[in-house]
PDB file of N, CA and C in Angstrom:
ATOM      1  N   MET A   1       0.914  -1.244  -0.037  1.00 51.00           N
ATOM      2  CA  MET A   1       0.001  -0.050  -0.035  1.00 51.00           C
ATOM      3  C   MET A   1       0.964   1.287  -0.046  1.00 51.00           C
ATOM      4  N   ASN A   2       0.409   2.327  -0.762  1.00 57.00           N
ATOM      5  CA  ASN A   2       1.225   3.543  -0.764  1.00 57.00           C
ATOM      6  C   ASN A   2       1.117   4.187   0.532  1.00 57.00           C
ATOM      7  N   PRO A   3       2.078   4.913   1.039  1.00 68.00           N
ATOM      8  CA  PRO A   3       1.895   5.656   2.265  1.00 68.00           C
ATOM      9  C   PRO A   3       0.773   6.808   2.104  1.00 68.00           C
ATOM     10  N   TYR A   4       0.470   7.296   0.943  1.00 76.00           N
ATOM     11  CA  TYR A   4      -0.502   8.341   0.899  1.00 76.00           C
ATOM     12  C   TYR A   4      -1.165   8.285  -0.713  1.00 76.00           C
ATOM     13  N   ILE A   5      -2.232   8.844  -0.892  1.00 82.00           N
ATOM     14  CA  ILE A   5      -2.842   8.735  -2.295  1.00 82.00           C
ATOM     15  C   ILE A   5      -3.157  10.185  -2.506  1.00 82.00           C
ATOM     16  N   PHE A   6      -2.761  10.620  -3.713  1.00 83.00           N
ATOM     17  CA  PHE A   6      -3.000  11.991  -4.274  1.00 83.00           C
ATOM     18  C   PHE A   6      -4.090  11.995  -5.311  1.00 83.00           C
ATOM     19  N   LEU A   7      -5.171  12.645  -5.022  1.00 87.00           N
ATOM     20  CA  LEU A   7      -6.315  12.898  -5.889  1.00 87.00           C
ATOM     21  C   LEU A   7      -6.410  14.411  -6.324  1.00 87.00           C
ATOM     22  N   HIS A   8      -6.882  14.673  -7.519  1.00 88.00           N
ATOM     23  CA  HIS A   8      -6.971  15.910  -7.931  1.00 88.00           C
ATOM     24  C   HIS A   8      -8.342  16.108  -8.823  1.00 88.00           C
ATOM     25  N   GLY A   9      -8.941  17.298  -8.718  1.00 86.00           N
ATOM     26  CA  GLY A   9      -9.917  17.721  -9.728  1.00 86.00           C
ATOM     27  C   GLY A   9      -9.479  18.303 -10.969  1.00 86.00           C
ATOM     28  N   SER A  10     -10.363  18.776 -11.643  1.00 84.00           N
ATOM     29  CA  SER A  10     -10.042  19.278 -13.032  1.00 84.00           C
ATOM     30  C   SER A  10      -9.766  20.676 -13.104  1.00 84.00           C
ATOM     31  N   CYS A  11      -9.678  21.487 -12.030  1.00 85.00           N
ATOM     32  CA  CYS A  11      -9.522  22.958 -12.111  1.00 85.00           C
ATOM     33  C   CYS A  11      -8.197  23.358 -12.583  1.00 85.00           C
ATOM     34  N   ASN A  12      -7.104  22.695 -12.064  1.00 84.00           N
ATOM     35  CA  ASN A  12      -5.833  23.129 -12.502  1.00 84.00           C
ATOM     36  C   ASN A  12      -4.944  21.808 -12.626  1.00 84.00           C
ATOM     37  N   VAL A  13      -5.092  21.231 -13.796  1.00 83.00           N
ATOM     38  CA  VAL A  13      -4.459  19.830 -14.031  1.00 83.00           C
ATOM     39  C   VAL A  13      -2.898  20.019 -14.047  1.00 83.00           C
ATOM     40  N   GLU A  14      -2.451  21.208 -14.554  1.00 85.00           N
ATOM     41  CA  GLU A  14      -1.104  21.441 -14.712  1.00 85.00           C
ATOM     42  C   GLU A  14      -0.479  21.539 -13.308  1.00 85.00           C
ATOM     43  N   LEU A  15      -1.113  22.226 -12.490  1.00 87.00           N
ATOM     44  CA  LEU A  15      -0.628  22.283 -11.030  1.00 87.00           C
ATOM     45  C   LEU A  15      -0.553  20.864 -10.455  1.00 87.00           C
ATOM     46  N   ALA A  16      -1.633  20.121 -10.642  1.00 86.00           N
ATOM     47  CA  ALA A  16      -1.733  18.779 -10.095  1.00 86.00           C
ATOM     48  C   ALA A  16      -0.627  17.871 -10.697  1.00 86.00           C
ATOM     49  N   ARG A  17      -0.319  18.110 -11.920  1.00 87.00           N
ATOM     50  CA  ARG A  17       0.811  17.304 -12.614  1.00 87.00           C
ATOM     51  C   ARG A  17       2.092  17.568 -11.882  1.00 87.00           C
ATOM     52  N   LYS A  18       2.287  18.875 -11.658  1.00 89.00           N
ATOM     53  CA  LYS A  18       3.594  19.337 -11.069  1.00 89.00           C
ATOM     54  C   LYS A  18       3.842  18.884  -9.711  1.00 89.00           C
ATOM     55  N   VAL A  19       2.700  19.078  -8.855  1.00 88.00           N
ATOM     56  CA  VAL A  19       2.694  18.451  -7.542  1.00 88.00           C
ATOM     57  C   VAL A  19       2.801  16.870  -7.497  1.00 88.00           C
ATOM     58  N   GLY A  20       2.182  16.221  -8.363  1.00 84.00           N
ATOM     59  CA  GLY A  20       2.342  14.773  -8.423  1.00 84.00           C
ATOM     60  C   GLY A  20       3.632  14.286  -8.783  1.00 84.00           C
ATOM     61  N   ASN A  21       4.231  15.018  -9.670  1.00 86.00           N
ATOM     62  CA  ASN A  21       5.682  14.596 -10.139  1.00 86.00           C
ATOM     63  C   ASN A  21       6.744  14.962  -9.047  1.00 86.00           C
ATOM     64  N   TYR A  22       6.424  15.995  -8.230  1.00 87.00           N
ATOM     65  CA  TYR A  22       7.285  16.333  -7.135  1.00 87.00           C
ATOM     66  C   TYR A  22       7.167  15.167  -5.912  1.00 87.00           C
ATOM     67  N   CYS A  23       5.923  14.936  -5.645  1.00 80.00           N
ATOM     68  CA  CYS A  23       5.580  13.906  -4.567  1.00 80.00           C
ATOM     69  C   CYS A  23       5.958  12.519  -4.916  1.00 80.00           C
ATOM     70  N   LYS A  24       5.491  12.057  -6.216  1.00 78.00           N
ATOM     71  CA  LYS A  24       5.747  10.595  -6.734  1.00 78.00           C
ATOM     72  C   LYS A  24       6.274  10.749  -8.091  1.00 78.00           C
ATOM     73  N   PRO A  25       7.547  10.985  -8.272  1.00 79.00           N
ATOM     74  CA  PRO A  25       8.204  11.111  -9.615  1.00 79.00           C
ATOM     75  C   PRO A  25       7.892   9.934 -10.409  1.00 79.00           C
ATOM     76  N   GLY A  26       7.565  10.105 -11.666  1.00 75.00           N
ATOM     77  CA  GLY A  26       7.288   8.977 -12.727  1.00 75.00           C
ATOM     78  C   GLY A  26       5.850   8.422 -12.562  1.00 75.00           C
ATOM     79  N   GLU A  27       5.040   8.601 -11.492  1.00 74.00           N
ATOM     80  CA  GLU A  27       3.750   8.095 -11.545  1.00 74.00           C
ATOM     81  C   GLU A  27       2.761   9.038 -12.478  1.00 74.00           C
ATOM     82  N   LYS A  28       1.957   8.411 -13.304  1.00 73.00           N
ATOM     83  CA  LYS A  28       1.119   9.001 -14.188  1.00 73.00           C
ATOM     84  C   LYS A  28      -0.241   9.441 -13.377  1.00 73.00           C
ATOM     85  N   LEU A  29      -0.554  10.697 -13.452  1.00 73.00           N
ATOM     86  CA  LEU A  29      -1.755  11.074 -12.802  1.00 73.00           C
ATOM     87  C   LEU A  29      -3.006  10.841 -13.616  1.00 73.00           C
ATOM     88  N   ARG A  30      -4.005  10.459 -12.934  1.00 72.00           N
ATOM     89  CA  ARG A  30      -5.271  10.105 -13.666  1.00 72.00           C
ATOM     90  C   ARG A  30      -6.413  10.974 -13.034  1.00 72.00           C
ATOM     91  N   SER A  31      -7.138  11.589 -13.857  1.00 69.00           N
ATOM     92  CA  SER A  31      -8.253  12.368 -13.336  1.00 69.00           C
ATOM     93  C   SER A  31      -9.268  11.640 -12.562  1.00 69.00           C
ATOM     94  N   SER A  32      -9.823  12.148 -11.528  1.00 75.00           N
ATOM     95  CA  SER A  32     -10.787  11.588 -10.735  1.00 75.00           C
ATOM     96  C   SER A  32     -12.188  12.079 -10.943  1.00 75.00           C
ATOM     97  N   ILE A  33     -12.350  13.084 -11.882  1.00 84.00           N
ATOM     98  CA  ILE A  33     -13.696  13.685 -12.185  1.00 84.00           C
ATOM     99  C   ILE A  33     -14.021  13.445 -13.610  1.00 84.00           C
ATOM    100  N   SER A  34     -15.302  13.149 -13.908  1.00 84.00           N
ATOM    101  CA  SER A  34     -15.993  13.126 -15.259  1.00 84.00           C
ATOM    102  C   SER A  34     -17.159  13.914 -15.201  1.00 84.00           C
ATOM    103  N   THR A  35     -17.500  14.512 -16.252  1.00 82.00           N
ATOM    104  CA  THR A  35     -18.600  15.223 -16.433  1.00 82.00           C
ATOM    105  C   THR A  35     -19.597  14.859 -17.462  1.00 82.00           C
ATOM    106  N   PHE A  36     -20.929  14.777 -17.113  1.00 87.00           N
ATOM    107  CA  PHE A  36     -21.906  14.241 -18.040  1.00 87.00           C
ATOM    108  C   PHE A  36     -22.152  15.550 -18.932  1.00 87.00           C
ATOM    109  N   PRO A  37     -22.867  15.204 -20.193  1.00 88.00           N
ATOM    110  CA  PRO A  37     -23.230  16.185 -21.178  1.00 88.00           C
ATOM    111  C   PRO A  37     -24.075  17.397 -20.529  1.00 88.00           C
ATOM    112  N   ASP A  38     -24.887  17.113 -19.491  1.00 88.00           N
ATOM    113  CA  ASP A  38     -25.446  18.111 -18.775  1.00 88.00           C
ATOM    114  C   ASP A  38     -24.866  18.885 -17.737  1.00 88.00           C
ATOM    115  N   TYR A  39     -23.475  18.566 -17.618  1.00 80.00           N
ATOM    116  CA  TYR A  39     -22.445  19.276 -16.814  1.00 80.00           C
ATOM    117  C   TYR A  39     -22.570  18.787 -15.286  1.00 80.00           C
ATOM    118  N   GLU A  40     -23.267  17.546 -15.134  1.00 87.00           N
ATOM    119  CA  GLU A  40     -23.414  16.957 -13.858  1.00 87.00           C
ATOM    120  C   GLU A  40     -21.958  16.444 -13.541  1.00 87.00           C
ATOM    121  N   ILE A  41     -21.531  16.420 -12.271  1.00 87.00           N
ATOM    122  CA  ILE A  41     -20.234  15.892 -11.912  1.00 87.00           C
ATOM    123  C   ILE A  41     -20.146  14.411 -11.271  1.00 87.00           C
ATOM    124  N   MET A  42     -19.335  13.716 -11.708  1.00 88.00           N
ATOM    125  CA  MET A  42     -19.129  12.411 -11.041  1.00 88.00           C
ATOM    126  C   MET A  42     -17.733  12.127 -10.728  1.00 88.00           C
ATOM    127  N   ALA A  43     -17.387  11.690  -9.442  1.00 89.00           N
ATOM    128  CA  ALA A  43     -16.024  11.360  -8.989  1.00 89.00           C
ATOM    129  C   ALA A  43     -15.878   9.947  -9.142  1.00 89.00           C
ATOM    130  N   LYS A  44     -14.854   9.636  -9.926  1.00 85.00           N
ATOM    131  CA  LYS A  44     -14.247   8.193  -9.876  1.00 85.00           C
ATOM    132  C   LYS A  44     -12.844   8.084  -9.297  1.00 85.00           C
ATOM    133  N   LEU A  45     -12.625   7.041  -8.441  1.00 86.00           N
ATOM    134  CA  LEU A  45     -11.432   7.126  -7.711  1.00 86.00           C
ATOM    135  C   LEU A  45     -10.364   6.161  -8.521  1.00 86.00           C
ATOM    136  N   PRO A  46      -9.331   6.766  -9.185  1.00 78.00           N
ATOM    137  CA  PRO A  46      -8.543   5.841  -9.967  1.00 78.00           C
ATOM    138  C   PRO A  46      -7.550   5.077  -9.212  1.00 78.00           C
ATOM    139  N   TYR A  47      -7.543   5.174  -7.932  1.00 77.00           N
ATOM    140  CA  TYR A  47      -6.595   4.331  -6.936  1.00 77.00           C
ATOM    141  C   TYR A  47      -7.406   3.595  -5.960  1.00 77.00           C
ATOM    142  N   ASP A  48      -6.890   2.628  -5.405  1.00 80.00           N
ATOM    143  CA  ASP A  48      -7.362   1.952  -4.262  1.00 80.00           C
ATOM    144  C   ASP A  48      -7.068   2.736  -3.026  1.00 80.00           C
ATOM    145  N   VAL A  49      -8.092   3.230  -2.370  1.00 83.00           N
ATOM    146  CA  VAL A  49      -7.906   4.168  -1.225  1.00 83.00           C
ATOM    147  C   VAL A  49      -8.367   3.741   0.184  1.00 83.00           C
ATOM    148  N   SER A  50      -8.697   2.420   0.172  1.00 84.00           N
ATOM    149  CA  SER A  50      -9.136   1.739   1.410  1.00 84.00           C
ATOM    150  C   SER A  50      -7.990   1.881   2.344  1.00 84.00           C
ATOM    151  N   ASP A  51      -8.269   2.381   3.631  1.00 81.00           N
ATOM    152  CA  ASP A  51      -7.392   2.488   4.666  1.00 81.00           C
ATOM    153  C   ASP A  51      -6.028   3.550   4.326  1.00 81.00           C
ATOM    154  N   GLY A  52      -6.055   4.212   3.365  1.00 79.00           N
ATOM    155  CA  GLY A  52      -5.197   5.053   2.799  1.00 79.00           C
ATOM    156  C   GLY A  52      -5.295   6.512   3.371  1.00 79.00           C
ATOM    157  N   LEU A  53      -4.189   7.185   3.357  1.00 83.00           N
ATOM    158  CA  LEU A  53      -4.140   8.643   3.754  1.00 83.00           C
ATOM    159  C   LEU A  53      -4.263   9.389   2.305  1.00 83.00           C
ATOM    160  N   VAL A  54      -5.380  10.108   2.210  1.00 85.00           N
ATOM    161  CA  VAL A  54      -5.693  10.841   1.002  1.00 85.00           C
ATOM    162  C   VAL A  54      -5.442  12.346   1.071  1.00 85.00           C
ATOM    163  N   PHE A  55      -4.794  12.846   0.057  1.00 86.00           N
ATOM    164  CA  PHE A  55      -4.676  14.243  -0.081  1.00 86.00           C
ATOM    165  C   PHE A  55      -5.443  14.673  -1.326  1.00 86.00           C
ATOM    166  N   VAL A  56      -6.065  15.742  -1.343  1.00 89.00           N
ATOM    167  CA  VAL A  56      -6.873  16.151  -2.518  1.00 89.00           C
ATOM    168  C   VAL A  56      -6.451  17.608  -2.862  1.00 89.00           C
ATOM    169  N   LEU A  57      -6.100  17.909  -4.081  1.00 89.00           N
ATOM    170  CA  LEU A  57      -5.641  19.218  -4.603  1.00 89.00           C
ATOM    171  C   LEU A  57      -6.760  19.696  -5.459  1.00 89.00           C
ATOM    172  N   GLN A  58      -7.265  20.823  -5.020  1.00 89.00           N
ATOM    173  CA  GLN A  58      -8.389  21.275  -5.887  1.00 89.00           C
ATOM    174  C   GLN A  58      -8.571  22.806  -5.633  1.00 89.00           C
ATOM    175  N   PRO A  59      -7.999  23.641  -6.511  1.00 88.00           N
ATOM    176  CA  PRO A  59      -8.153  25.198  -6.401  1.00 88.00           C
ATOM    177  C   PRO A  59      -9.662  25.380  -6.549  1.00 88.00           C
ATOM    178  N   THR A  60     -10.108  26.525  -6.066  1.00 88.00           N
ATOM    179  CA  THR A  60     -11.407  26.820  -6.020  1.00 88.00           C
ATOM    180  C   THR A  60     -11.782  28.156  -6.767  1.00 88.00           C
ATOM    181  N   GLY A  61     -11.094  28.583  -7.796  1.00 86.00           N
ATOM    182  CA  GLY A  61     -11.285  29.830  -8.459  1.00 86.00           C
ATOM    183  C   GLY A  61     -12.104  29.491  -9.784  1.00 86.00           C
ATOM    184  N   PHE A  62     -12.121  30.583 -10.642  1.00 88.00           N
ATOM    185  CA  PHE A  62     -12.716  30.373 -11.828  1.00 88.00           C
ATOM    186  C   PHE A  62     -11.673  29.629 -12.782  1.00 88.00           C
ATOM    187  N   TYR A  63     -12.138  28.830 -13.694  1.00 84.00           N
ATOM    188  CA  TYR A  63     -11.344  28.111 -14.503  1.00 84.00           C
ATOM    189  C   TYR A  63     -11.938  27.688 -15.869  1.00 84.00           C
ATOM    190  N   MET A  64     -11.097  27.380 -16.890  1.00 83.00           N
ATOM    191  CA  MET A  64     -11.790  27.044 -18.178  1.00 83.00           C
ATOM    192  C   MET A  64     -11.688  25.482 -18.352  1.00 83.00           C
ATOM    193  N   LYS A  65     -12.759  24.901 -18.760  1.00 78.00           N
ATOM    194  CA  LYS A  65     -12.771  23.300 -18.895  1.00 78.00           C
ATOM    195  C   LYS A  65     -13.601  22.974 -20.172  1.00 78.00           C
ATOM    196  N   ASP A  66     -12.919  22.522 -21.065  1.00 78.00           N
ATOM    197  CA  ASP A  66     -13.604  22.082 -22.348  1.00 78.00           C
ATOM    198  C   ASP A  66     -14.211  23.342 -23.203  1.00 78.00           C
ATOM    199  N   GLY A  67     -13.464  24.446 -23.124  1.00 82.00           N
ATOM    200  CA  GLY A  67     -13.899  25.721 -23.776  1.00 82.00           C
ATOM    201  C   GLY A  67     -15.174  26.481 -23.015  1.00 82.00           C
ATOM    202  N   ARG A  68     -15.368  25.902 -21.699  1.00 81.00           N
ATOM    203  CA  ARG A  68     -16.370  26.547 -20.925  1.00 81.00           C
ATOM    204  C   ARG A  68     -15.959  27.066 -19.668  1.00 81.00           C
ATOM    205  N   LEU A  69     -16.393  28.368 -19.264  1.00 85.00           N
ATOM    206  CA  LEU A  69     -15.905  29.014 -18.088  1.00 85.00           C
ATOM    207  C   LEU A  69     -16.518  28.443 -16.844  1.00 85.00           C
ATOM    208  N   CYS A  70     -15.826  27.807 -15.978  1.00 83.00           N
ATOM    209  CA  CYS A  70     -16.607  27.222 -14.745  1.00 83.00           C
ATOM    210  C   CYS A  70     -16.268  28.162 -13.577  1.00 83.00           C
ATOM    211  N   SER A  71     -17.291  28.120 -12.750  1.00 87.00           N
ATOM    212  CA  SER A  71     -17.358  28.976 -11.577  1.00 87.00           C
ATOM    213  C   SER A  71     -16.751  28.354 -10.259  1.00 87.00           C
ATOM    214  N   PRO A  72     -16.487  29.081  -9.304  1.00 91.00           N
ATOM    215  CA  PRO A  72     -15.922  28.458  -8.036  1.00 91.00           C
ATOM    216  C   PRO A  72     -16.956  27.419  -7.577  1.00 91.00           C
ATOM    217  N   ASN A  73     -18.206  27.547  -7.822  1.00 90.00           N
ATOM    218  CA  ASN A  73     -19.171  26.507  -7.334  1.00 90.00           C
ATOM    219  C   ASN A  73     -18.999  25.136  -8.036  1.00 90.00           C
ATOM    220  N   ASP A  74     -18.563  25.153  -9.249  1.00 86.00           N
ATOM    221  CA  ASP A  74     -18.150  23.974  -9.884  1.00 86.00           C
ATOM    222  C   ASP A  74     -16.991  23.293  -9.390  1.00 86.00           C
ATOM    223  N   ALA A  75     -15.891  24.174  -8.982  1.00 89.00           N
ATOM    224  CA  ALA A  75     -14.817  23.552  -8.239  1.00 89.00           C
ATOM    225  C   ALA A  75     -15.232  23.007  -6.832  1.00 89.00           C
ATOM    226  N   LEU A  76     -15.999  23.705  -6.120  1.00 92.00           N
ATOM    227  CA  LEU A  76     -16.400  23.247  -4.828  1.00 92.00           C
ATOM    228  C   LEU A  76     -17.357  21.953  -4.909  1.00 92.00           C
ATOM    229  N   MET A  77     -18.042  21.772  -5.901  1.00 91.00           N
ATOM    230  CA  MET A  77     -18.763  20.645  -6.063  1.00 91.00           C
ATOM    231  C   MET A  77     -17.896  19.361  -6.532  1.00 91.00           C
ATOM    232  N   GLU A  78     -16.914  19.777  -7.407  1.00 90.00           N
ATOM    233  CA  GLU A  78     -15.924  18.574  -7.638  1.00 90.00           C
ATOM    234  C   GLU A  78     -15.241  18.191  -6.309  1.00 90.00           C
ATOM    235  N   LEU A  79     -14.903  19.190  -5.512  1.00 92.00           N
ATOM    236  CA  LEU A  79     -14.169  18.847  -4.371  1.00 92.00           C
ATOM    237  C   LEU A  79     -15.105  17.935  -3.507  1.00 92.00           C
ATOM    238  N   ALA A  80     -16.348  18.501  -3.350  1.00 93.00           N
ATOM    239  CA  ALA A  80     -17.202  17.581  -2.432  1.00 93.00           C
ATOM    240  C   ALA A  80     -17.385  16.173  -3.049  1.00 93.00           C
ATOM    241  N   GLN A  81     -17.624  16.068  -4.344  1.00 92.00           N
ATOM    242  CA  GLN A  81     -17.641  14.803  -4.888  1.00 92.00           C
ATOM    243  C   GLN A  81     -16.454  13.757  -4.663  1.00 92.00           C
ATOM    244  N   ILE A  82     -15.125  14.470  -4.837  1.00 91.00           N
ATOM    245  CA  ILE A  82     -14.008  13.669  -4.643  1.00 91.00           C
ATOM    246  C   ILE A  82     -13.956  13.204  -3.154  1.00 91.00           C
ATOM    247  N   CYS A  83     -14.152  14.133  -2.308  1.00 91.00           N
ATOM    248  CA  CYS A  83     -14.183  13.722  -0.647  1.00 91.00           C
ATOM    249  C   CYS A  83     -15.118  12.657  -0.431  1.00 91.00           C
ATOM    250  N   ARG A  84     -16.382  12.825  -0.919  1.00 91.00           N
ATOM    251  CA  ARG A  84     -17.299  11.749  -0.688  1.00 91.00           C
ATOM    252  C   ARG A  84     -17.055  10.535  -1.120  1.00 91.00           C
ATOM    253  N   ALA A  85     -16.499  10.350  -2.432  1.00 90.00           N
ATOM    254  CA  ALA A  85     -16.047   9.114  -3.011  1.00 90.00           C
ATOM    255  C   ALA A  85     -14.970   8.511  -2.311  1.00 90.00           C
ATOM    256  N   ALA A  86     -13.995   9.310  -1.781  1.00 88.00           N
ATOM    257  CA  ALA A  86     -12.898   8.808  -1.052  1.00 88.00           C
ATOM    258  C   ALA A  86     -13.401   8.257   0.308  1.00 88.00           C
ATOM    259  N   LYS A  87     -14.181   8.976   1.068  1.00 89.00           N
ATOM    260  CA  LYS A  87     -14.676   8.473   2.362  1.00 89.00           C
ATOM    261  C   LYS A  87     -15.552   7.368   2.203  1.00 89.00           C
ATOM    262  N   GLU A  88     -16.373   7.196   1.166  1.00 88.00           N
ATOM    263  CA  GLU A  88     -17.194   5.976   0.957  1.00 88.00           C
ATOM    264  C   GLU A  88     -16.422   4.825   0.625  1.00 88.00           C
ATOM    265  N   SER A  89     -15.161   5.016  -0.026  1.00 86.00           N
ATOM    266  CA  SER A  89     -14.341   3.898  -0.359  1.00 86.00           C
ATOM    267  C   SER A  89     -13.305   3.598   0.864  1.00 86.00           C
ATOM    268  N   GLY A  90     -13.548   4.080   1.911  1.00 85.00           N
ATOM    269  CA  GLY A  90     -12.675   3.756   3.088  1.00 85.00           C
ATOM    270  C   GLY A  90     -11.468   4.486   3.405  1.00 85.00           C
ATOM    271  N   ALA A  91     -11.317   5.743   2.865  1.00 84.00           N
ATOM    272  CA  ALA A  91     -10.137   6.571   3.056  1.00 84.00           C
ATOM    273  C   ALA A  91     -10.099   6.963   4.531  1.00 84.00           C
ATOM    274  N   GLU A  92      -8.844   7.186   4.991  1.00 76.00           N
ATOM    275  CA  GLU A  92      -8.816   7.904   6.429  1.00 76.00           C
ATOM    276  C   GLU A  92      -9.168   9.401   6.423  1.00 76.00           C
TER     277      GLU A  92
END
């Protein structure tokens, strides 16, 4: 088991990539968020998080996603979905 698990949303993927490379060099980051055509958000956990220490990186400002300006509300909803999914999967 990894000593910690690093999850991120879609607000600033470049920042997540840089932090991920610093913390775990060589590991490929996978997004934990998918968006339905009606812009509903669903979190998928790409790692096994049971009994793991989870860190979530998610800025909460305005950002562009797929050519659409997303608000801080979208970022907070992504954060809530990631945290919910991690907790339901048994993260510490």
